[in-house]
Every structure is written in C-alpha cells, then in structure tokens.
PDB file of C-alpha atoms in Angstrom:
ATOM      1  CA  MET A   1     -34.832 -18.284  32.486  1.00 51.00           C
ATOM      2  CA  PHE A   2     -33.273 -14.918  33.355  1.00 52.00           C
ATOM      3  CA  CYS A   3     -30.918 -14.534  36.290  1.00 50.00           C
ATOM      4  CA  SER A   4     -30.212 -10.919  35.296  1.00 53.00           C
ATOM      5  CA  LEU A   5     -31.514  -8.409  32.748  1.00 55.00           C
ATOM      6  CA  PRO A   6     -29.493  -6.054  30.558  1.00 53.00           C
ATOM      7  CA  TYR A   7     -29.878  -2.503  31.779  1.00 46.00           C
ATOM      8  CA  SER A   8     -30.268  -1.418  28.145  1.00 51.00           C
ATOM      9  CA  LEU A   9     -33.858  -2.615  28.298  1.00 51.00           C
ATOM     10  CA  GLY A  10     -34.581   0.594  30.123  1.00 50.00           C
ATOM     11  CA  LYS A  11     -34.093   2.417  26.801  1.00 51.00           C
ATOM     12  CA  LEU A  12     -37.032   0.603  25.167  1.00 51.00           C
ATOM     13  CA  HIS A  13     -40.514   2.109  24.905  1.00 55.00           C
ATOM     14  CA  LEU A  14     -42.293  -0.930  26.333  1.00 53.00           C
ATOM     15  CA  LYS A  15     -45.989  -0.774  27.370  1.00 52.00           C
ATOM     16  CA  PHE A  16     -46.024  -4.122  29.050  1.00 55.00           C
ATOM     17  CA  LEU A  17     -43.076  -6.127  30.463  1.00 56.00           C
ATOM     18  CA  ALA A  18     -43.797  -9.408  32.286  1.00 59.00           C
ATOM     19  CA  LEU A  19     -40.944 -10.860  34.335  1.00 58.00           C
ATOM     20  CA  GLU A  20     -42.604 -13.024  36.935  1.00 59.00           C
ATOM     21  CA  GLY A  21     -41.329 -16.577  37.300  1.00 57.00           C
ATOM     22  CA  ASN A  22     -37.723 -15.768  36.538  1.00 59.00           C
ATOM     23  CA  PRO A  23     -34.942 -16.199  39.146  1.00 57.00           C
ATOM     24  CA  LEU A  24     -33.900 -12.585  38.878  1.00 58.00           C
ATOM     25  CA  ARG A  25     -31.164 -11.379  41.184  1.00 54.00           C
ATOM     26  CA  THR A  26     -30.825  -7.746  40.153  1.00 58.00           C
ATOM     27  CA  ILE A  27     -34.460  -6.474  40.482  1.00 61.00           C
ATOM     28  CA  ARG A  28     -36.243  -6.841  43.817  1.00 60.00           C
ATOM     29  CA  ARG A  29     -39.765  -8.306  43.710  1.00 64.00           C
ATOM     30  CA  GLU A  30     -41.371  -5.207  45.162  1.00 64.00           C
ATOM     31  CA  ILE A  31     -40.201  -3.247  42.095  1.00 66.00           C
ATOM     32  CA  ILE A  32     -41.535  -5.876  39.725  1.00 64.00           C
ATOM     33  CA  ASN A  33     -44.917  -5.788  41.552  1.00 64.00           C
ATOM     34  CA  LYS A  34     -45.176  -2.025  40.842  1.00 66.00           C
ATOM     35  CA  GLY A  35     -45.546  -2.665  37.124  1.00 68.00           C
ATOM     36  CA  THR A  36     -43.793  -2.040  33.835  1.00 69.00           C
ATOM     37  CA  GLN A  37     -43.051   1.680  34.186  1.00 70.00           C
ATOM     38  CA  GLU A  38     -41.331   1.256  37.583  1.00 70.00           C
ATOM     39  CA  VAL A  39     -39.238  -1.614  36.199  1.00 65.00           C
ATOM     40  CA  LEU A  40     -38.088   0.510  33.267  1.00 66.00           C
ATOM     41  CA  LYS A  41     -37.306   3.425  35.547  1.00 68.00           C
ATOM     42  CA  TYR A  42     -35.219   1.149  37.715  1.00 66.00           C
ATOM     43  CA  LEU A  43     -33.323  -0.175  34.647  1.00 66.00           C
ATOM     44  CA  GLN A  44     -32.750   3.366  33.354  1.00 65.00           C
ATOM     45  CA  SER A  45     -31.289   4.427  36.685  1.00 65.00           C
ATOM     46  CA  LYS A  46     -28.867   1.520  36.570  1.00 61.00           C
ATOM     47  CA  ILE A  47     -27.650   2.596  33.123  1.00 60.00           C
ATOM     48  CA  LYS A  48     -26.762   5.960  34.600  1.00 47.00           C
ATOM     49  CA  ASP A  49     -25.268   4.560  37.801  1.00 44.00           C
ATOM     50  CA  ASP A  50     -23.487   1.429  36.688  1.00 42.00           C
ATOM     51  CA  GLY A  51     -22.986   1.904  32.930  1.00 43.00           C
ATOM     52  CA  PRO A  52     -19.566   2.797  31.590  1.00 43.00           C
ATOM     53  CA  SER A  53     -18.847   6.497  31.328  1.00 43.00           C
ATOM     54  CA  GLN A  54     -18.270   8.125  27.956  1.00 42.00           C
ATOM     55  CA  SER A  55     -14.616   8.714  28.704  1.00 40.00           C
ATOM     56  CA  ASN A  56     -13.949   5.115  29.790  1.00 41.00           C
ATOM     57  CA  SER A  57     -16.003   3.318  27.145  1.00 38.00           C
ATOM     58  CA  VAL A  58     -12.860   2.424  25.168  1.00 36.00           C
ATOM     59  CA  THR A  59      -9.949   0.658  26.759  1.00 35.00           C
ATOM     60  CA  GLU A  60      -6.889   2.715  26.049  1.00 36.00           C
ATOM     61  CA  THR A  61      -3.788   0.706  25.089  1.00 37.00           C
ATOM     62  CA  ALA A  62      -0.530   1.478  23.451  1.00 37.00           C
ATOM     63  CA  MET A  63      -2.021   0.337  20.123  1.00 39.00           C
ATOM     64  CA  THR A  64      -5.251   2.299  20.296  1.00 39.00           C
ATOM     65  CA  LEU A  65      -5.416   4.749  17.387  1.00 43.00           C
ATOM     66  CA  PRO A  66      -7.994   7.303  16.229  1.00 41.00           C
ATOM     67  CA  SER A  67     -10.600   5.737  14.002  1.00 40.00           C
ATOM     68  CA  GLU A  68      -9.349   7.632  10.972  1.00 45.00           C
ATOM     69  CA  SER A  69      -5.826   6.365  11.401  1.00 53.00           C
ATOM     70  CA  ARG A  70      -6.286   2.900  12.777  1.00 74.00           C
ATOM     71  CA  VAL A  71      -3.959   0.158  11.533  1.00 81.00           C
ATOM     72  CA  SER A  72      -4.234  -3.551  12.046  1.00 85.00           C
ATOM     73  CA  VAL A  73      -2.078  -4.542  15.000  1.00 86.00           C
ATOM     74  CA  HIS A  74      -2.555  -8.176  13.977  1.00 85.00           C
ATOM     75  CA  SER A  75      -1.005  -7.359  10.561  1.00 90.00           C
ATOM     76  CA  ILE A  76       1.959  -5.705  12.183  1.00 92.00           C
ATOM     77  CA  ILE A  77       2.626  -8.478  14.681  1.00 90.00           C
ATOM     78  CA  ALA A  78       1.647 -11.616  12.751  1.00 90.00           C
ATOM     79  CA  LEU A  79       2.180 -10.600   9.156  1.00 92.00           C
ATOM     80  CA  LYS A  80       4.834  -7.879   9.557  1.00 95.00           C
ATOM     81  CA  ILE A  81       2.770  -5.536   7.377  1.00 96.00           C
ATOM     82  CA  LEU A  82       2.177  -1.813   8.103  1.00 97.00           C
ATOM     83  CA  ASP A  83      -1.033  -1.178   6.157  1.00 96.00           C
ATOM     84  CA  PHE A  84      -2.572   2.277   5.856  1.00 96.00           C
ATOM     85  CA  SER A  85      -4.024   2.017   2.375  1.00 96.00           C
ATOM     86  CA  ASP A  86      -7.153   3.256   0.689  1.00 95.00           C
ATOM     87  CA  LYS A  87      -7.686   6.049   3.253  1.00 94.00           C
ATOM     88  CA  GLN A  88      -7.531   8.995   0.818  1.00 94.00           C
ATOM     89  CA  ALA A  89      -5.245  10.652   3.401  1.00 95.00           C
ATOM     90  CA  ALA A  90      -2.972  13.586   2.507  1.00 96.00           C
ATOM     91  CA  VAL A  91      -0.516  12.582   5.233  1.00 96.00           C
ATOM     92  CA  ILE A  92       0.305   9.440   7.178  1.00 96.00           C
ATOM     93  CA  PRO A  93      -0.593  10.073  10.831  1.00 94.00           C
ATOM     94  CA  ASP A  94       2.159   9.677  13.406  1.00 94.00           C
ATOM     95  CA  GLU A  95       0.001   7.083  15.165  1.00 94.00           C
ATOM     96  CA  VAL A  96       0.554   4.732  12.263  1.00 95.00           C
ATOM     97  CA  PHE A  97       4.307   4.672  12.762  1.00 96.00           C
ATOM     98  CA  ASP A  98       3.873   4.694  16.577  1.00 94.00           C
ATOM     99  CA  ALA A  99       1.874   1.444  16.293  1.00 94.00           C
ATOM    100  CA  VAL A 100       4.946  -0.413  15.018  1.00 94.00           C
ATOM    101  CA  LYS A 101       6.788   0.023  18.340  1.00 92.00           C
ATOM    102  CA  SER A 102       9.393  -2.715  18.732  1.00 92.00           C
ATOM    103  CA  ASN A 103       7.836  -5.042  16.158  1.00 94.00           C
ATOM    104  CA  THR A 104       9.469  -5.883  12.845  1.00 95.00           C
ATOM    105  CA  VAL A 105       7.767  -4.655   9.715  1.00 96.00           C
ATOM    106  CA  THR A 106       8.943  -5.876   6.302  1.00 97.00           C
ATOM    107  CA  CYS A 107       6.084  -4.562   4.142  1.00 97.00           C
ATOM    108  CA  VAL A 108       4.535  -1.118   3.988  1.00 98.00           C
ATOM    109  CA  ASN A 109       1.335  -0.349   2.066  1.00 97.00           C
ATOM    110  CA  PHE A 110       0.420   3.360   1.807  1.00 98.00           C
ATOM    111  CA  SER A 111      -1.330   2.971  -1.588  1.00 98.00           C
ATOM    112  CA  LYS A 112      -4.555   4.721  -2.620  1.00 97.00           C
ATOM    113  CA  ASN A 113      -4.116   7.872  -0.598  1.00 97.00           C
ATOM    114  CA  GLN A 114      -3.525  11.511  -1.504  1.00 97.00           C
ATOM    115  CA  LEU A 115       0.181  11.700  -0.561  1.00 98.00           C
ATOM    116  CA  CYS A 116       2.191  14.476  -2.191  1.00 98.00           C
ATOM    117  CA  GLU A 117       5.344  13.401  -0.442  1.00 97.00           C
ATOM    118  CA  ILE A 118       6.676  10.327   1.198  1.00 97.00           C
ATOM    119  CA  PRO A 119       6.471  10.538   5.032  1.00 97.00           C
ATOM    120  CA  LYS A 120       9.820  11.310   6.556  1.00 97.00           C
ATOM    121  CA  ARG A 121       9.265   8.833   9.351  1.00 97.00           C
ATOM    122  CA  ILE A 122       9.595   5.977   6.870  1.00 97.00           C
ATOM    123  CA  ILE A 123      13.302   6.242   7.608  1.00 97.00           C
ATOM    124  CA  GLU A 124      12.540   4.594  10.972  1.00 96.00           C
ATOM    125  CA  LEU A 125      11.939   1.350   9.113  1.00 96.00           C
ATOM    126  CA  LYS A 126      15.227   1.342   7.149  1.00 95.00           C
ATOM    127  CA  GLU A 127      16.615  -1.662   9.016  1.00 94.00           C
ATOM    128  CA  MET A 128      13.691  -3.893   8.279  1.00 96.00           C
ATOM    129  CA  VAL A 129      11.422  -2.939   5.349  1.00 98.00           C
ATOM    130  CA  SER A 130      11.883  -4.745   2.022  1.00 98.00           C
ATOM    131  CA  ASP A 131       8.551  -4.038   0.238  1.00 98.00           C
ATOM    132  CA  ILE A 132       6.891  -0.635  -0.161  1.00 98.00           C
ATOM    133  CA  ASN A 133       3.695   0.163  -2.021  1.00 98.00           C
ATOM    134  CA  LEU A 134       3.119   3.869  -2.695  1.00 98.00           C
ATOM    135  CA  SER A 135       0.919   3.414  -5.753  1.00 98.00           C
ATOM    136  CA  PHE A 136      -2.142   5.563  -6.492  1.00 98.00           C
ATOM    137  CA  ASN A 137      -1.026   8.674  -4.711  1.00 98.00           C
ATOM    138  CA  LYS A 138       0.039  12.170  -5.925  1.00 98.00           C
ATOM    139  CA  LEU A 139       3.827  11.926  -5.608  1.00 98.00           C
ATOM    140  CA  SER A 140       5.815  14.228  -7.852  1.00 98.00           C
ATOM    141  CA  PHE A 141       9.212  13.556  -6.331  1.00 97.00           C
ATOM    142  CA  ILE A 142      10.998  10.898  -4.320  1.00 98.00           C
ATOM    143  CA  SER A 143      12.404  11.894  -0.944  1.00 96.00           C
ATOM    144  CA  LEU A 144      15.917  11.059   0.189  1.00 95.00           C
ATOM    145  CA  GLU A 145      14.464   9.112   3.117  1.00 96.00           C
ATOM    146  CA  LEU A 146      13.261   6.458   0.731  1.00 97.00           C
ATOM    147  CA  CYS A 147      16.702   6.245  -0.864  1.00 97.00           C
ATOM    148  CA  MET A 148      18.110   5.222   2.507  1.00 97.00           C
ATOM    149  CA  LEU A 149      16.054   2.030   2.801  1.00 96.00           C
ATOM    150  CA  GLN A 150      18.860  -0.214   1.670  1.00 91.00           C
ATOM    151  CA  LYS A 151      17.026  -3.469   2.356  1.00 97.00           C
ATOM    152  CA  LEU A 152      14.336  -2.535  -0.162  1.00 98.00           C
ATOM    153  CA  THR A 153      13.751  -5.199  -2.835  1.00 98.00           C
ATOM    154  CA  PHE A 154      10.274  -4.186  -4.188  1.00 98.00           C
ATOM    155  CA  LEU A 155       9.051  -0.643  -4.804  1.00 98.00           C
ATOM    156  CA  ASP A 156       5.653   0.158  -6.318  1.00 98.00           C
ATOM    157  CA  LEU A 157       5.258   3.775  -7.483  1.00 98.00           C
ATOM    158  CA  ARG A 158       2.701   3.341 -10.208  1.00 98.00           C
ATOM    159  CA  ASN A 159      -0.156   5.841 -10.722  1.00 98.00           C
ATOM    160  CA  ASN A 160       1.641   8.918  -9.363  1.00 98.00           C
ATOM    161  CA  CYS A 161       2.924  12.167 -10.948  1.00 98.00           C
ATOM    162  CA  LEU A 162       6.602  11.317 -11.275  1.00 98.00           C
ATOM    163  CA  ASN A 163       8.780  12.447 -14.168  1.00 98.00           C
ATOM    164  CA  CYS A 164      12.230  11.742 -12.663  1.00 98.00           C
ATOM    165  CA  LEU A 165      14.006   9.761  -9.973  1.00 98.00           C
ATOM    166  CA  PRO A 166      16.782  11.078  -7.700  1.00 98.00           C
ATOM    167  CA  GLU A 167      20.338   9.935  -8.330  1.00 97.00           C
ATOM    168  CA  GLU A 168      20.501   8.818  -4.712  1.00 97.00           C
ATOM    169  CA  MET A 169      18.302   5.876  -5.550  1.00 98.00           C
ATOM    170  CA  GLU A 170      21.434   4.014  -6.714  1.00 97.00           C
ATOM    171  CA  SER A 171      22.067   3.347  -3.034  1.00 97.00           C
ATOM    172  CA  LEU A 172      19.172   0.859  -3.134  1.00 97.00           C
ATOM    173  CA  ILE A 173      21.617  -1.934  -3.584  1.00 96.00           C
ATOM    174  CA  ARG A 174      19.053  -4.749  -3.143  1.00 98.00           C
ATOM    175  CA  LEU A 175      16.210  -3.371  -5.275  1.00 98.00           C
ATOM    176  CA  GLN A 176      14.893  -6.085  -7.635  1.00 98.00           C
ATOM    177  CA  THR A 177      11.523  -4.775  -8.858  1.00 98.00           C
ATOM    178  CA  ILE A 178      10.353  -1.257  -9.525  1.00 98.00           C
ATOM    179  CA  ASN A 179       6.910  -0.305 -10.905  1.00 98.00           C
ATOM    180  CA  LEU A 180       6.750   3.159 -12.478  1.00 98.00           C
ATOM    181  CA  SER A 181       3.722   2.583 -14.695  1.00 98.00           C
ATOM    182  CA  PHE A 182       1.223   5.385 -15.207  1.00 98.00           C
ATOM    183  CA  ASN A 183       3.471   8.313 -14.389  1.00 98.00           C
ATOM    184  CA  ARG A 184       4.996  11.089 -16.502  1.00 98.00           C
ATOM    185  CA  PHE A 185       8.457   9.790 -17.476  1.00 98.00           C
ATOM    186  CA  LYS A 186       9.783  10.852 -20.880  1.00 97.00           C
ATOM    187  CA  ILE A 187      12.950   8.763 -20.638  1.00 96.00           C
ATOM    188  CA  LEU A 188      13.974   5.731 -18.726  1.00 97.00           C
ATOM    189  CA  PRO A 189      15.427   7.268 -15.552  1.00 97.00           C
ATOM    190  CA  GLU A 190      19.230   7.215 -15.728  1.00 97.00           C
ATOM    191  CA  VAL A 191      19.650   6.029 -12.146  1.00 98.00           C
ATOM    192  CA  LEU A 192      17.967   2.691 -12.987  1.00 98.00           C
ATOM    193  CA  TYR A 193      20.940   1.746 -15.220  1.00 97.00           C
ATOM    194  CA  ARG A 194      23.092   1.991 -12.121  1.00 97.00           C
ATOM    195  CA  ILE A 195      21.102  -0.432  -9.960  1.00 97.00           C
ATOM    196  CA  PRO A 196      22.626  -3.745 -11.052  1.00 94.00           C
ATOM    197  CA  THR A 197      20.276  -5.823  -8.907  1.00 97.00           C
ATOM    198  CA  LEU A 198      17.165  -4.823 -10.840  1.00 98.00           C
ATOM    199  CA  GLU A 199      15.363  -7.789 -12.329  1.00 98.00           C
ATOM    200  CA  THR A 200      12.043  -6.100 -13.269  1.00 98.00           C
ATOM    201  CA  ILE A 201      11.354  -2.609 -14.577  1.00 98.00           C
ATOM    202  CA  LEU A 202       7.692  -1.790 -15.240  1.00 98.00           C
ATOM    203  CA  ILE A 203       7.337   1.627 -16.892  1.00 98.00           C
ATOM    204  CA  SER A 204       4.330   1.230 -19.139  1.00 98.00           C
ATOM    205  CA  ASN A 205       1.830   4.011 -19.831  1.00 98.00           C
ATOM    206  CA  ASN A 206       4.265   6.892 -19.637  1.00 98.00           C
ATOM    207  CA  GLN A 207       5.791   9.077 -22.402  1.00 98.00           C
ATOM    208  CA  VAL A 208       9.154   7.353 -22.695  1.00 98.00           C
ATOM    209  CA  GLY A 209      10.726   8.199 -26.052  1.00 97.00           C
ATOM    210  CA  SER A 210      14.055   6.433 -25.776  1.00 94.00           C
ATOM    211  CA  VAL A 211      16.156   3.837 -23.956  1.00 95.00           C
ATOM    212  CA  ASP A 212      19.933   3.354 -23.941  1.00 96.00           C
ATOM    213  CA  PRO A 213      20.669  -0.189 -25.049  1.00 95.00           C
ATOM    214  CA  GLN A 214      24.395   0.083 -24.198  1.00 95.00           C
ATOM    215  CA  LYS A 215      23.686   0.960 -20.569  1.00 96.00           C
ATOM    216  CA  MET A 216      20.895  -1.558 -20.424  1.00 95.00           C
ATOM    217  CA  LYS A 217      23.225  -4.314 -21.541  1.00 94.00           C
ATOM    218  CA  THR A 218      25.246  -3.793 -18.310  1.00 95.00           C
ATOM    219  CA  MET A 219      22.099  -4.697 -16.322  1.00 96.00           C
ATOM    220  CA  GLU A 220      22.897  -8.398 -16.219  1.00 94.00           C
ATOM    221  CA  ASN A 221      20.057  -9.306 -13.857  1.00 97.00           C
ATOM    222  CA  LEU A 222      17.337  -7.511 -15.829  1.00 98.00           C
ATOM    223  CA  MET A 223      14.826 -10.130 -17.033  1.00 97.00           C
ATOM    224  CA  THR A 224      11.539  -8.103 -17.432  1.00 98.00           C
ATOM    225  CA  LEU A 225      11.207  -4.747 -19.168  1.00 98.00           C
ATOM    226  CA  ASP A 226       7.692  -3.407 -19.720  1.00 98.00           C
ATOM    227  CA  LEU A 227       7.659  -0.373 -22.114  1.00 98.00           C
ATOM    228  CA  GLN A 228       4.140  -0.736 -23.351  1.00 98.00           C
ATOM    229  CA  ASN A 229       2.072   2.368 -24.280  1.00 98.00           C
ATOM    230  CA  ASN A 230       4.870   4.880 -24.477  1.00 98.00           C
ATOM    231  CA  ASP A 231       6.228   7.208 -27.188  1.00 97.00           C
ATOM    232  CA  LEU A 232       9.016   5.078 -28.663  1.00 97.00           C
ATOM    233  CA  LEU A 233       9.404   6.006 -32.321  1.00 96.00           C
ATOM    234  CA  GLN A 234      12.107   3.410 -32.879  1.00 94.00           C
ATOM    235  CA  ILE A 235      13.585   0.466 -31.034  1.00 95.00           C
ATOM    236  CA  PRO A 236      17.423   0.480 -31.174  1.00 95.00           C
ATOM    237  CA  PRO A 237      18.691  -2.799 -32.707  1.00 95.00           C
ATOM    238  CA  GLU A 238      21.362  -2.975 -30.029  1.00 96.00           C
ATOM    239  CA  LEU A 239      18.642  -3.801 -27.550  1.00 96.00           C
ATOM    240  CA  GLY A 240      18.810  -7.259 -29.065  1.00 95.00           C
ATOM    241  CA  ASN A 241      22.132  -7.763 -27.250  1.00 95.00           C
ATOM    242  CA  CYS A 242      20.272  -7.753 -23.880  1.00 95.00           C
ATOM    243  CA  VAL A 243      20.133 -11.540 -24.075  1.00 92.00           C
ATOM    244  CA  ASN A 244      19.155 -11.922 -20.372  1.00 94.00           C
ATOM    245  CA  LEU A 245      15.736 -10.416 -21.065  1.00 97.00           C
ATOM    246  CA  ARG A 246      13.022 -12.965 -20.749  1.00 97.00           C
ATOM    247  CA  THR A 247      10.076 -10.560 -21.155  1.00 97.00           C
ATOM    248  CA  LEU A 248      10.219  -7.454 -23.349  1.00 97.00           C
ATOM    249  CA  LEU A 249       6.863  -5.712 -23.804  1.00 97.00           C
ATOM    250  CA  LEU A 250       6.663  -3.076 -26.525  1.00 97.00           C
ATOM    251  CA  ASP A 251       3.009  -2.975 -27.628  1.00 96.00           C
ATOM    252  CA  GLY A 252       1.271   0.411 -27.850  1.00 96.00           C
ATOM    253  CA  ASN A 253       4.237   2.429 -29.088  1.00 97.00           C
ATOM    254  CA  PRO A 254       4.250   4.432 -32.380  1.00 96.00           C
ATOM    255  CA  PHE A 255       7.292   2.669 -33.982  1.00 95.00           C
ATOM    256  CA  ARG A 256       6.884   0.788 -37.231  1.00 92.00           C
ATOM    257  CA  VAL A 257       9.442  -1.913 -36.762  1.00 92.00           C
ATOM    258  CA  PRO A 258       9.419  -4.492 -35.394  1.00 94.00           C
ATOM    259  CA  ARG A 259       6.034  -5.202 -36.931  1.00 93.00           C
ATOM    260  CA  ALA A 260       3.168  -6.468 -34.837  1.00 92.00           C
ATOM    261  CA  ALA A 261       3.655  -9.974 -36.311  1.00 94.00           C
ATOM    262  CA  ILE A 262       7.147 -10.043 -34.747  1.00 94.00           C
ATOM    263  CA  LEU A 263       5.908  -8.692 -31.412  1.00 94.00           C
ATOM    264  CA  MET A 264       3.336 -11.487 -31.271  1.00 94.00           C
ATOM    265  CA  LYS A 265       6.060 -14.139 -31.436  1.00 95.00           C
ATOM    266  CA  GLY A 266       7.443 -13.140 -28.032  1.00 96.00           C
ATOM    267  CA  THR A 267      10.623 -11.748 -26.491  1.00 96.00           C
ATOM    268  CA  ALA A 268      13.094 -14.291 -27.996  1.00 96.00           C
ATOM    269  CA  ALA A 269      11.895 -13.509 -31.541  1.00 96.00           C
ATOM    270  CA  ILE A 270      11.991  -9.736 -30.913  1.00 96.00           C
ATOM    271  CA  LEU A 271      15.580  -9.898 -29.641  1.00 96.00           C
ATOM    272  CA  GLU A 272      16.675 -12.054 -32.559  1.00 96.00           C
ATOM    273  CA  TYR A 273      15.027  -9.664 -34.990  1.00 96.00           C
ATOM    274  CA  LEU A 274      16.775  -6.675 -33.393  1.00 96.00           C
ATOM    275  CA  ARG A 275      20.223  -8.415 -33.418  1.00 95.00           C
ATOM    276  CA  ASP A 276      19.850  -9.174 -37.096  1.00 95.00           C
ATOM    277  CA  ARG A 277      19.410  -5.441 -37.729  1.00 93.00           C
ATOM    278  CA  ILE A 278      22.573  -4.300 -35.877  1.00 92.00           C
ATOM    279  CA  PRO A 279      24.870  -2.602 -38.414  1.00 89.00           C
ATOM    280  CA  THR A 280      28.057  -4.550 -39.142  1.00 80.00           C
TER     281      THR A 280
END
C-alpha cells in the first residue's frame, strides 16, 4: 500500500486514477475526492514546487567532469589508472588531469583518440607513471615532456604516424617495452640502441630497411625483437651474435635468406644460422 506517490505521476496522461484505500500522507482526501484530473494537477504542481531545479540536479564535486571528458574516479583511486581512451578526442581536456588531484596514477591510457601531440600536462605525472598507452592516435612526433617520465617502463605508440624518435628518449632509463608497430619508421631509431634497459622492441608493419647488429649486441637485456612486415632486404649475419634474444620475428620481409624453413624453426635456429654465415 502507498504511503506516498512519486510526483512524476503528474506527467502521465491518465484518464482514471484510483487511490482510495491507501494510507497516503502527501495528498489530502478532499483532493482525491475531486477526481483524477485534480489529483494530476496537484502532483504536477508539486513537481514544480518541490522538484530539483535544473541547475541543482547534479551534485557538484571536485571529481565532477563534463560528460564528454568524464574519467572513472574509481579507476584513479582503486586501480591507479587514468583512462581517457576511445573518445576520438583531438585534445585531452584539463578536467582529466584535474581529476587525478593528490592520487597516485601509475597507468595512463589515451589510446584511440585523434591526438596530434602528447598533452603537455603529462609531465605532472612524471613522479608516478610507469605505463603509457598512446596507441591509435595521429602522433607524428614525440614531445620532450614524455622524455622526462623517467619511471616509465612500458610505452605503447603503435598505430600512429611516427617516423623518428627524439634523442632525448635515452633519458628513459627504466624503459623495458616499446611498441612502435604500424608507424612509418624506415630504420630502427638510433636512440633505442642507447636505452640499455629495453627488453622488448615491437616495430612490425613499418618500412624498416636495416638494423645495426653491432649496436644491438650492446643491448644485453633485449629479449624480444619483432621486425615482421618491414622492408629488410637482407639480415646481417652478425645479428646472430645477439645471443640474449629469445624471440626474433622476421616474417613478411623481402629478404631471401634465411629461408622460410629456417624461420619456422624459431629464434634459436635463426641465430645459429646467422652465426654460421659470419665471415671469418
């Protein structure tokens, strides 16, 4: 039985509304006795008088953001993730960075937008962020702000418009994984050879035509190198000296040797094959 009625009933186009026999507290009996139309008029008046105003319908808090730039506060606080992905946005709104406040954020996901440059305010996270995903954007250069995030260990830049990396990236002294797949690189960026902490380089589906095996041999932590679907006309035999490599992917390049049969045997077989071809 009803003790009260929602005022929103006043918005309905009812022809007959029977309420007798309910212990209603909000509608006097004399109004009920006047019939359906009077009851609806009464409810409509209460919507106007008691209902929340348009300006106060949303509780404003420090974390309230415009609908087009809303981020998950739960993700920030509980998961330490700043997620503004898949928005097709050309810029990252200031409200996104403002939402972090004093919380610690270790992961940033700005993927699947229309970014032509990395937001400068990313520098505000330099003391905390270790994982950044900027994939599926329109980046053609890397800003110096990104190069100052010295706690960065994982960087995803795939599916952008990059053809070079700044020399300043060598200051990323903790970087372990970088994904540069589906960009416009014609060589393996020189700066990567000077980041000794790198364990994984993914640079498939570019136009890379050469790698420097001597410089790569100095990368003692490099275990995975993905060069699939590039423009390598030959594989330097000296690459076989990179004995720390556990995964070397070369499919989809126009070289003739090693043959496909060798590639199918896996990384160890490829490296052994290459070492056997080093001139003595």
